PDB file of C-alpha atoms and ligand atoms in Angstrom:
ATOM      1  CA  UNK A1353       3.858  17.912 -10.555  1.00  0.00           C
ATOM      2  CA  UNK A1354       1.031  16.686 -12.769  1.00  0.00           C
ATOM      3  CA  UNK A1355      -0.149  13.125 -12.189  1.00  0.00           C
ATOM      4  CA  UNK A1356       0.167  10.703 -15.114  1.00  0.00           C
ATOM      5  CA  UNK A1357      -3.370   9.611 -16.003  1.00  0.00           C
ATOM      6  CA  UNK A1358      -3.912   5.994 -16.952  1.00  0.00           C
ATOM      7  CA  UNK A1359      -7.153   4.542 -15.726  1.00  0.00           C
ATOM      8  CA  UNK A1360      -7.370   1.002 -14.553  1.00  0.00           C
ATOM      9  CA  UNK A1361      -9.371  -1.170 -12.171  1.00  0.00           C
ATOM     10  CA  UNK A1362      -7.533  -2.447  -9.118  1.00  0.00           C
ATOM     11  CA  UNK A1363      -9.313  -5.718  -8.485  1.00  0.00           C
ATOM     12  CA  UNK A1364      -8.536  -9.234  -9.520  1.00  0.00           C
ATOM     13  CA  UNK A1365     -10.819 -10.444 -12.366  1.00  0.00           C
ATOM     14  CA  UNK A1366     -11.298 -13.714 -10.455  1.00  0.00           C
ATOM     15  CA  UNK A1367     -12.654 -11.660  -7.605  1.00  0.00           C
ATOM     16  CA  UNK A1368     -14.911  -9.700  -9.948  1.00  0.00           C
ATOM     17  CA  UNK A1369     -16.441 -12.903 -11.253  1.00  0.00           C
ATOM     18  CA  UNK A1370     -16.926 -14.438  -7.837  1.00  0.00           C
ATOM     19  CA  UNK A1371     -18.386 -11.614  -5.766  1.00  0.00           C
ATOM     20  CA  UNK A1372     -21.410  -9.338  -6.227  1.00  0.00           C
ATOM     21  CA  UNK A1373     -20.722  -5.615  -6.712  1.00  0.00           C
ATOM     22  CA  UNK A1374     -21.829  -4.473  -3.267  1.00  0.00           C
ATOM     23  CA  UNK A1375     -19.566  -7.038  -1.616  1.00  0.00           C
ATOM     24  CA  UNK A1376     -16.673  -6.010  -3.848  1.00  0.00           C
ATOM     25  CA  UNK A1377     -16.993  -2.332  -3.035  1.00  0.00           C
ATOM     26  CA  UNK A1378     -17.320  -3.115   0.597  1.00  0.00           C
ATOM     27  CA  UNK A1379     -14.359  -5.456   0.620  1.00  0.00           C
ATOM     28  CA  UNK A1380     -12.244  -2.827  -1.093  1.00  0.00           C
ATOM     29  CA  UNK A1381     -13.046  -0.419   1.716  1.00  0.00           C
ATOM     30  CA  UNK A1382     -12.160  -3.026   4.262  1.00  0.00           C
ATOM     31  CA  UNK A1383      -8.930  -3.777   2.444  1.00  0.00           C
ATOM     32  CA  UNK A1384      -7.840  -0.248   3.234  1.00  0.00           C
ATOM     33  CA  UNK A1385      -8.045  -0.693   6.945  1.00  0.00           C
ATOM     34  CA  UNK A1386     -11.758  -0.480   7.705  1.00  0.00           C
ATOM     35  CA  UNK A1387     -12.670  -2.435  10.757  1.00  0.00           C
ATOM     36  CA  UNK A1388     -15.133  -5.276  10.428  1.00  0.00           C
ATOM     37  CA  UNK A1389     -16.708  -3.987  13.646  1.00  0.00           C
ATOM     38  CA  UNK A1390     -18.066  -0.784  12.031  1.00  0.00           C
ATOM     39  CA  UNK A1391     -21.863  -0.277  11.780  1.00  0.00           C
ATOM     40  CA  UNK A1392     -22.772   1.964   8.809  1.00  0.00           C
ATOM     41  CA  UNK A1393     -26.281   3.361   8.253  1.00  0.00           C
ATOM     42  CA  UNK A1394     -27.091   0.908   5.418  1.00  0.00           C
ATOM     43  CA  UNK A1395     -26.104  -2.489   6.735  1.00  0.00           C
ATOM     44  CA  UNK A1396     -23.422  -4.102   4.540  1.00  0.00           C
ATOM     45  CA  UNK A1397     -23.023  -7.866   4.125  1.00  0.00           C
ATOM     46  CA  UNK A1398     -22.109  -9.484   7.449  1.00  0.00           C
ATOM     47  CA  UNK A1399     -18.603  -8.709   8.625  1.00  0.00           C
ATOM     48  CA  UNK A1400     -17.889  -5.973   6.082  1.00  0.00           C
ATOM     49  CA  UNK A1401     -17.813  -2.159   6.462  1.00  0.00           C
ATOM     50  CA  UNK A1402     -19.546   0.635   4.513  1.00  0.00           C
ATOM     51  CA  UNK A1403     -17.940   1.249   1.078  1.00  0.00           C
ATOM     52  CA  UNK A1404     -18.239   4.998   1.637  1.00  0.00           C
ATOM     53  CA  UNK A1405     -15.658   4.613   4.370  1.00  0.00           C
ATOM     54  CA  UNK A1406     -13.031   3.521   1.831  1.00  0.00           C
ATOM     55  CA  UNK A1407     -10.882   6.668   1.859  1.00  0.00           C
ATOM     56  CA  UNK A1408     -11.962   7.742   5.337  1.00  0.00           C
ATOM     57  CA  UNK A1409     -10.789   4.447   6.839  1.00  0.00           C
ATOM     58  CA  UNK A1410      -7.276   4.998   5.517  1.00  0.00           C
ATOM     59  CA  UNK A1411      -7.001   8.317   7.321  1.00  0.00           C
ATOM     60  CA  UNK A1412      -8.947   7.357  10.433  1.00  0.00           C
ATOM     61  CA  UNK A1413      -7.316   8.747  13.582  1.00  0.00           C
ATOM     62  CA  UNK A1414      -7.630   5.399  15.360  1.00  0.00           C
ATOM     63  CA  UNK A1415      -5.499   3.786  12.668  1.00  0.00           C
ATOM     64  CA  UNK A1416      -2.403   5.454  14.092  1.00  0.00           C
ATOM     65  CA  UNK A1417      -2.024   3.196  17.122  1.00  0.00           C
ATOM     66  CA  UNK A1418      -2.076  -0.057  15.147  1.00  0.00           C
ATOM     67  CA  UNK A1419      -0.455   1.206  11.949  1.00  0.00           C
ATOM     68  CA  UNK A1420       2.527   2.820  13.680  1.00  0.00           C
ATOM     69  CA  UNK A1421       3.646   4.740  10.587  1.00  0.00           C
ATOM     70  CA  UNK A1422       6.932   5.905  12.103  1.00  0.00           C
ATOM     71  CA  UNK A1423       7.821   2.283  12.881  1.00  0.00           C
ATOM     72  CA  UNK A1424       6.936   1.188   9.332  1.00  0.00           C
ATOM     73  CA  UNK A1425       9.122   3.904   7.825  1.00  0.00           C
ATOM     74  CA  UNK A1426      11.925   2.921  10.207  1.00  0.00           C
ATOM     75  CA  UNK A1427      11.706  -0.655   8.845  1.00  0.00           C
ATOM     76  CA  UNK A1428      12.129   0.792   5.351  1.00  0.00           C
ATOM     77  CA  UNK A1429      15.568   2.159   6.340  1.00  0.00           C
ATOM     78  CA  UNK A1430      15.345   5.352   4.294  1.00  0.00           C
ATOM     79  CA  UNK A1431      18.165   7.870   4.117  1.00  0.00           C
ATOM     80  CA  UNK A1432      18.221  11.479   2.924  1.00  0.00           C
ATOM     81  CA  UNK A1433      18.450  11.766  -0.844  1.00  0.00           C
ATOM     82  CA  UNK A1434      16.844   8.406  -1.601  1.00  0.00           C
ATOM     83  CA  UNK A1435      14.094   7.787  -4.159  1.00  0.00           C
ATOM     84  CA  UNK A1436      11.187   5.969  -2.495  1.00  0.00           C
ATOM     85  CA  UNK A1437       8.089   4.495  -4.106  1.00  0.00           C
ATOM     86  CA  UNK A1438       4.833   4.273  -2.139  1.00  0.00           C
ATOM     87  CA  UNK A1439       3.040   1.572  -4.116  1.00  0.00           C
ATOM     88  CA  UNK A1440      -0.738   1.724  -3.758  1.00  0.00           C
ATOM     89  CA  UNK A1441      -0.352   4.938  -1.807  1.00  0.00           C
ATOM     90  CA  UNK A1442      -4.123   5.480  -1.420  1.00  0.00           C
ATOM     91  CA  UNK A1443      -4.912   8.780   0.263  1.00  0.00           C
ATOM     92  CA  UNK A1444      -1.219   9.322   0.961  1.00  0.00           C
ATOM     93  CA  UNK A1445      -1.276   8.298   4.634  1.00  0.00           C
ATOM     94  CA  UNK A1446       2.447   7.526   4.567  1.00  0.00           C
ATOM     95  CA  UNK A1447       3.554  10.467   2.428  1.00  0.00           C
ATOM     96  CA  UNK A1448       4.429  12.972   5.175  1.00  0.00           C
ATOM     97  CA  UNK A1449       6.563  10.331   6.914  1.00  0.00           C
ATOM     98  CA  UNK A1450       8.316   9.279   3.699  1.00  0.00           C
ATOM     99  CA  UNK A1451       8.807  12.860   2.568  1.00  0.00           C
ATOM    100  CA  UNK A1452      10.529  13.733   5.796  1.00  0.00           C
ATOM    101  CA  UNK A1453      12.638  10.524   5.785  1.00  0.00           C
ATOM    102  CA  UNK A1454      14.233  11.242   2.370  1.00  0.00           C
ATOM    103  CA  UNK A1455      14.519  15.005   2.863  1.00  0.00           C
ATOM    104  CA  UNK A1456      14.823  17.849   0.381  1.00  0.00           C
ATOM    105  CA  UNK A1457      17.194  15.973  -1.929  1.00  0.00           C
ATOM    106  CA  UNK A1458      15.071  12.829  -1.960  1.00  0.00           C
ATOM    107  CA  UNK A1459      11.961  11.928  -3.974  1.00  0.00           C
ATOM    108  CA  UNK A1460       8.773  10.092  -3.149  1.00  0.00           C
ATOM    109  CA  UNK A1461       6.815   8.554  -6.028  1.00  0.00           C
ATOM    110  CA  UNK A1462       3.254   7.966  -4.824  1.00  0.00           C
ATOM    111  CA  UNK A1463       1.607   5.460  -7.180  1.00  0.00           C
ATOM    112  CA  UNK A1464      -1.987   4.297  -7.338  1.00  0.00           C
ATOM    113  CA  UNK A1465      -4.378   2.794  -9.894  1.00  0.00           C
ATOM    114  CA  UNK A1466      -7.348   4.818  -8.653  1.00  0.00           C
ATOM    115  CA  UNK A1467      -7.581   8.356 -10.014  1.00  0.00           C
ATOM    116  CA  UNK A1468      -9.673   9.523  -7.062  1.00  0.00           C
ATOM    117  CA  UNK A1469      -6.850   8.462  -4.736  1.00  0.00           C
ATOM    118  CA  UNK A1470      -4.344  10.337  -6.889  1.00  0.00           C
ATOM    119  CA  UNK A1471      -6.557  13.446  -6.688  1.00  0.00           C
ATOM    120  CA  UNK A1472      -6.679  13.156  -2.907  1.00  0.00           C
ATOM    121  CA  UNK A1473      -2.891  12.799  -2.836  1.00  0.00           C
ATOM    122  CA  UNK A1474      -2.368  15.820  -5.078  1.00  0.00           C
ATOM    123  CA  UNK A1475      -4.458  17.877  -2.643  1.00  0.00           C
ATOM    124  CA  UNK A1476      -2.523  16.481   0.333  1.00  0.00           C
ATOM    125  CA  UNK A1477       0.801  17.309  -1.312  1.00  0.00           C
ATOM    126  CA  UNK A1478      -0.337  20.914  -1.834  1.00  0.00           C
ATOM    127  CA  UNK A1479      -1.886  21.275   1.613  1.00  0.00           C
ATOM    128  CA  UNK A1480       1.058  19.768   3.497  1.00  0.00           C
ATOM    129  CA  UNK A1481       3.683  21.258   1.136  1.00  0.00           C
ATOM    130  CA  UNK A1482       5.328  17.928   0.441  1.00  0.00           C
ATOM    131  CA  UNK A1483       7.606  19.340  -2.244  1.00  0.00           C
ATOM    132  CA  UNK A1484       9.490  16.097  -2.856  1.00  0.00           C
ATOM    133  CA  UNK A1485       6.354  13.956  -3.456  1.00  0.00           C
ATOM    134  CA  UNK A1486       4.914  13.161  -6.931  1.00  0.00           C
ATOM    135  CA  UNK A1487       1.563  11.346  -7.114  1.00  0.00           C
ATOM    136  CA  UNK A1488       0.972   9.318 -10.302  1.00  0.00           C
ATOM    137  CA  UNK A1489      -1.745   7.124 -11.713  1.00  0.00           C
ATOM    138  CA  UNK A1490      -0.321   3.785 -12.868  1.00  0.00           C
ATOM    139  CA  UNK A1491      -1.581   0.692 -14.652  1.00  0.00           C
ATOM    140  CA  UNK A1492      -2.488  -2.260 -12.391  1.00  0.00           C
ATOM    141  CA  UNK A1493       0.286  -4.451 -13.772  1.00  0.00           C
ATOM    142  CA  UNK A1494       3.112  -1.931 -14.098  1.00  0.00           C
ATOM    143  CA  UNK A1495       4.576   0.711 -11.763  1.00  0.00           C
ATOM    144  CA  UNK A1496       6.256   2.268 -14.855  1.00  0.00           C
ATOM    145  CA  UNK A1497       9.548   2.803 -13.027  1.00  0.00           C
ATOM    146  CA  UNK A1498      12.853   3.461 -14.782  1.00  0.00           C
ATOM    147  CA  UNK A1499      15.211   0.468 -14.394  1.00  0.00           C
ATOM    148  CA  UNK A1500      17.759   0.933 -11.603  1.00  0.00           C
ATOM    149  CA  UNK A1501      16.201   4.188 -10.380  1.00  0.00           C
ATOM    150  CA  UNK A1502      14.652   3.389  -7.004  1.00  0.00           C
ATOM    151  CA  UNK A1503      16.145   2.868  -3.521  1.00  0.00           C
ATOM    152  CA  UNK A1504      13.054   1.839  -1.599  1.00  0.00           C
ATOM    153  CA  UNK A1505       9.566   0.505  -2.343  1.00  0.00           C
ATOM    154  CA  UNK A1506       6.872   0.526   0.336  1.00  0.00           C
ATOM    155  CA  UNK A1507       3.633  -1.414  -0.195  1.00  0.00           C
ATOM    156  CA  UNK A1508       1.271  -1.186   2.773  1.00  0.00           C
ATOM    157  CA  UNK A1509      -1.996  -3.145   2.589  1.00  0.00           C
ATOM    158  CA  UNK A1510      -1.563  -3.246  -1.193  1.00  0.00           C
ATOM    159  CA  UNK A1511       0.205  -6.476  -2.117  1.00  0.00           C
ATOM    160  CA  UNK A1512      -3.019  -8.510  -1.827  1.00  0.00           C
ATOM    161  CA  UNK A1513      -4.627  -6.204  -4.444  1.00  0.00           C
ATOM    162  CA  UNK A1514      -2.158  -7.239  -7.170  1.00  0.00           C
ATOM    163  CA  UNK A1515      -3.034  -9.966  -9.637  1.00  0.00           C
ATOM    164  CA  UNK A1516       0.250 -11.222 -11.153  1.00  0.00           C
ATOM    165  CA  UNK A1517       2.313 -10.627  -8.037  1.00  0.00           C
ATOM    166  CA  UNK A1518       5.403 -12.515  -9.203  1.00  0.00           C
ATOM    167  CA  UNK A1519       5.420 -10.552 -12.466  1.00  0.00           C
ATOM    168  CA  UNK A1520       4.963  -7.343 -10.488  1.00  0.00           C
ATOM    169  CA  UNK A1521       7.841  -8.230  -8.138  1.00  0.00           C
ATOM    170  CA  UNK A1522      10.069  -8.806 -11.199  1.00  0.00           C
ATOM    171  CA  UNK A1523       9.305  -5.238 -12.286  1.00  0.00           C
ATOM    172  CA  UNK A1524      10.176  -3.946  -8.826  1.00  0.00           C
ATOM    173  CA  UNK A1525      13.438  -5.899  -8.875  1.00  0.00           C
ATOM    174  CA  UNK A1526      14.262  -4.314 -12.224  1.00  0.00           C
ATOM    175  CA  UNK A1527      13.561  -0.835 -10.810  1.00  0.00           C
ATOM    176  CA  UNK A1528      15.775  -1.226  -7.734  1.00  0.00           C
ATOM    177  CA  UNK A1529      19.211   0.328  -7.467  1.00  0.00           C
ATOM    178  CA  UNK A1530      21.993  -1.782  -5.935  1.00  0.00           C
ATOM    179  CA  UNK A1531      21.273  -1.924  -2.185  1.00  0.00           C
ATOM    180  CA  UNK A1532      17.582  -1.287  -2.864  1.00  0.00           C
ATOM    181  CA  UNK A1533      14.846  -2.647  -0.627  1.00  0.00           C
ATOM    182  CA  UNK A1534      11.158  -3.527  -0.934  1.00  0.00           C
ATOM    183  CA  UNK A1535       9.020  -3.539   2.230  1.00  0.00           C
ATOM    184  CA  UNK A1536       5.642  -5.237   2.131  1.00  0.00           C
ATOM    185  CA  UNK A1537       3.298  -4.730   5.070  1.00  0.00           C
ATOM    186  CA  UNK A1538      -0.014  -6.541   4.965  1.00  0.00           C
ATOM    187  CA  UNK A1539      -2.713  -7.867   7.267  1.00  0.00           C
ATOM    188  CA  UNK A1540      -2.316 -10.918   9.500  1.00  0.00           C
ATOM    189  CA  UNK A1541      -4.824 -13.700   9.087  1.00  0.00           C
ATOM    190  CA  UNK A1542      -6.392 -12.927  12.481  1.00  0.00           C
ATOM    191  CA  UNK A1543      -6.328  -9.144  12.359  1.00  0.00           C
ATOM    192  CA  UNK A1544      -9.611  -7.400  13.253  1.00  0.00           C
ATOM    193  CA  UNK A1545      -8.690  -4.786  10.614  1.00  0.00           C
ATOM    194  CA  UNK A1546      -8.276  -5.460   6.908  1.00  0.00           C
ATOM    195  CA  UNK A1547     -10.089  -7.268   4.116  1.00  0.00           C
ATOM    196  CA  UNK A1548     -12.174 -10.430   4.488  1.00  0.00           C
ATOM    197  CA  UNK A1549      -9.948 -13.355   5.271  1.00  0.00           C
ATOM    198  CA  UNK A1550     -10.174 -14.800   1.737  1.00  0.00           C
ATOM    199  CA  UNK A1551      -8.372 -11.705   0.410  1.00  0.00           C
ATOM    200  CA  UNK A1552      -5.469 -12.032   2.833  1.00  0.00           C
ATOM    201  CA  UNK A1553      -2.110 -13.541   1.963  1.00  0.00           C
ATOM    202  CA  UNK A1554       0.035 -15.507   4.380  1.00  0.00           C
ATOM    203  CA  UNK A1555       3.577 -14.241   4.951  1.00  0.00           C
ATOM    204  CA  UNK A1556       4.972 -17.470   3.497  1.00  0.00           C
ATOM    205  CA  UNK A1557       2.992 -16.922   0.275  1.00  0.00           C
ATOM    206  CA  UNK A1558       4.370 -13.398  -0.080  1.00  0.00           C
ATOM    207  CA  UNK A1559       7.943 -14.537   0.653  1.00  0.00           C
ATOM    208  CA  UNK A1560       7.596 -17.315  -1.958  1.00  0.00           C
ATOM    209  CA  UNK A1561       6.253 -14.856  -4.559  1.00  0.00           C
ATOM    210  CA  UNK A1562       9.111 -12.436  -3.994  1.00  0.00           C
ATOM    211  CA  UNK A1563      11.687 -15.228  -4.175  1.00  0.00           C
ATOM    212  CA  UNK A1564      10.115 -16.576  -7.371  1.00  0.00           C
ATOM    213  CA  UNK A1565      10.707 -13.143  -8.859  1.00  0.00           C
ATOM    214  CA  UNK A1566      14.418 -13.393  -8.013  1.00  0.00           C
ATOM    215  CA  UNK A1567      14.432 -11.286  -4.849  1.00  0.00           C
ATOM    216  CA  UNK A1568      15.848 -12.367  -1.511  1.00  0.00           C
ATOM    217  CA  UNK A1569      12.936 -12.084   0.939  1.00  0.00           C
ATOM    218  CA  UNK A1570      12.702 -12.206   4.701  1.00  0.00           C
ATOM    219  CA  UNK A1571       9.829 -12.038   7.195  1.00  0.00           C
ATOM    220  CA  UNK A1572      10.855  -9.499   9.829  1.00  0.00           C
ATOM    221  CA  UNK A1573      10.603 -10.607  13.459  1.00  0.00           C
ATOM    222  CA  UNK A1574       9.677  -7.094  14.474  1.00  0.00           C
ATOM    223  CA  UNK A1575       5.949  -7.119  13.933  1.00  0.00           C
ATOM    224  CA  UNK A1576       3.039  -4.681  14.076  1.00  0.00           C
ATOM    225  CA  UNK A1577      -0.120  -5.545  16.065  1.00  0.00           C
ATOM    226  CA  UNK A1578      -2.254  -6.413  13.020  1.00  0.00           C
ATOM    227  CA  UNK A1579       0.235  -6.821  10.186  1.00  0.00           C
ATOM    228  CA  UNK A1580       3.379  -8.649   9.138  1.00  0.00           C
ATOM    229  CA  UNK A1581       6.345  -6.998   7.469  1.00  0.00           C
ATOM    230  CA  UNK A1582       8.502  -8.576   4.775  1.00  0.00           C
ATOM    231  CA  UNK A1583      11.629  -7.137   3.198  1.00  0.00           C
ATOM    232  CA  UNK A1584      12.987  -8.112  -0.202  1.00  0.00           C
ATOM    233  CA  UNK A1585      16.332  -7.197  -1.731  1.00  0.00           C
ATOM    234  CA  UNK A1586      18.488  -7.920  -4.738  1.00  0.00           C
ATOM    235  CA  UNK A1587      20.286 -11.202  -3.813  1.00  0.00           C
TER     236      UNK A1587
HETATM  237  C1  SAM B 280      -5.747  -0.754   1.156  1.00  0.00           C
HETATM  238  S1  SAM B 280      -5.319   0.645   0.224  1.00  0.00           S
HETATM  239  C2  SAM B 280      -3.782   1.107   1.035  1.00  0.00           C
HETATM  240  C3  SAM B 280      -3.394   2.531   0.830  1.00  0.00           C
HETATM  241  C4  SAM B 280      -2.120   2.977   1.534  1.00  0.00           C
HETATM  242  N1  SAM B 280      -0.985   2.148   1.181  1.00  0.00           N
HETATM  243  C5  SAM B 280      -2.316   2.974   3.024  1.00  0.00           C
HETATM  244  O1  SAM B 280      -1.740   2.116   3.687  1.00  0.00           O
HETATM  245  O2  SAM B 280      -3.042   3.844   3.513  1.00  0.00           O
HETATM  246  C6  SAM B 280      -4.703  -0.113  -1.287  1.00  0.00           C
HETATM  247  C7  SAM B 280      -4.442   0.871  -2.373  1.00  0.00           C
HETATM  248  O3  SAM B 280      -3.767   0.181  -3.427  1.00  0.00           O
HETATM  249  C8  SAM B 280      -4.256   0.653  -4.641  1.00  0.00           C
HETATM  250  N2  SAM B 280      -3.972  -0.371  -5.670  1.00  0.00           N
HETATM  251  C9  SAM B 280      -4.655  -1.507  -5.907  1.00  0.00           C
HETATM  252  N3  SAM B 280      -4.083  -2.195  -6.909  1.00  0.00           N
HETATM  253  C10 SAM B 280      -2.995  -1.485  -7.290  1.00  0.00           C
HETATM  254  C11 SAM B 280      -2.003  -1.672  -8.301  1.00  0.00           C
HETATM  255  N4  SAM B 280      -2.013  -2.731  -9.098  1.00  0.00           N
HETATM  256  N5  SAM B 280      -1.035  -0.725  -8.440  1.00  0.00           N
HETATM  257  C12 SAM B 280      -1.029   0.364  -7.637  1.00  0.00           C
HETATM  258  N6  SAM B 280      -1.957   0.597  -6.672  1.00  0.00           N
HETATM  259  C13 SAM B 280      -2.926  -0.313  -6.496  1.00  0.00           C
HETATM  260  C14 SAM B 280      -5.729   0.915  -4.389  1.00  0.00           C
HETATM  261  O4  SAM B 280      -6.291   1.796  -5.324  1.00  0.00           O
HETATM  262  C15 SAM B 280      -5.678   1.490  -2.971  1.00  0.00           C
HETATM  263  O5  SAM B 280      -5.555   2.884  -2.980  1.00  0.00           O
END
């Protein structure tokens, strides 16, 4: 289980041009679930959390009540034996839930563009003995999935990080097996958690992007306190 190593930045070049480094780092932390109400030792720009909390915010205990990981995995409709991709898996918050949902015969491909996240996931996999989970470093524009090989793709708080989202969705469509499903969970416009509002995507934008890629997308009525959930399937 050795991670594939391909280094790549995860931020939009437009964003890089527009925002100073400290704001970027801070926003990245916030994008992973940091609350804008945190008060770090060195004050960040108004409304943004401490960049050092980037990984810690993903695994924060208090995340559980609003993230509802069991509910998210239920929405993904996994079955034993399936191959599931966790796209932008971060520290691997969802990996124990996904691992258990697909069982011994299933596989979980945990993909991220950040090698430090992949390292954290490799350690989690060892510590929690998640034998069916493989963390991999991927390029920002390509999940490097074999065509027709994947049953489920989960992207939590990650879709807004992608640059060419329609192109990326086309790659996911190509990777899906018949009956395959993509589930995108991302922050509501008014959520107290999540990235600054200018980084957030409306559900209608995400649905339109997925449909432009040739998927059939639907905003689920069942919603989480701070996030929306969208499924996409082969039409
Ligand atoms: C906000 S964090 C979410 C992590 C995890 N899904 C969770 O909910 O805890 C977003 C993650 O997506 C990763 N990421 C950003 N762009 C990506 C891309 N193009 N492909 C794969 N991962 C990406 C980041 O490195 C980061 O770990």
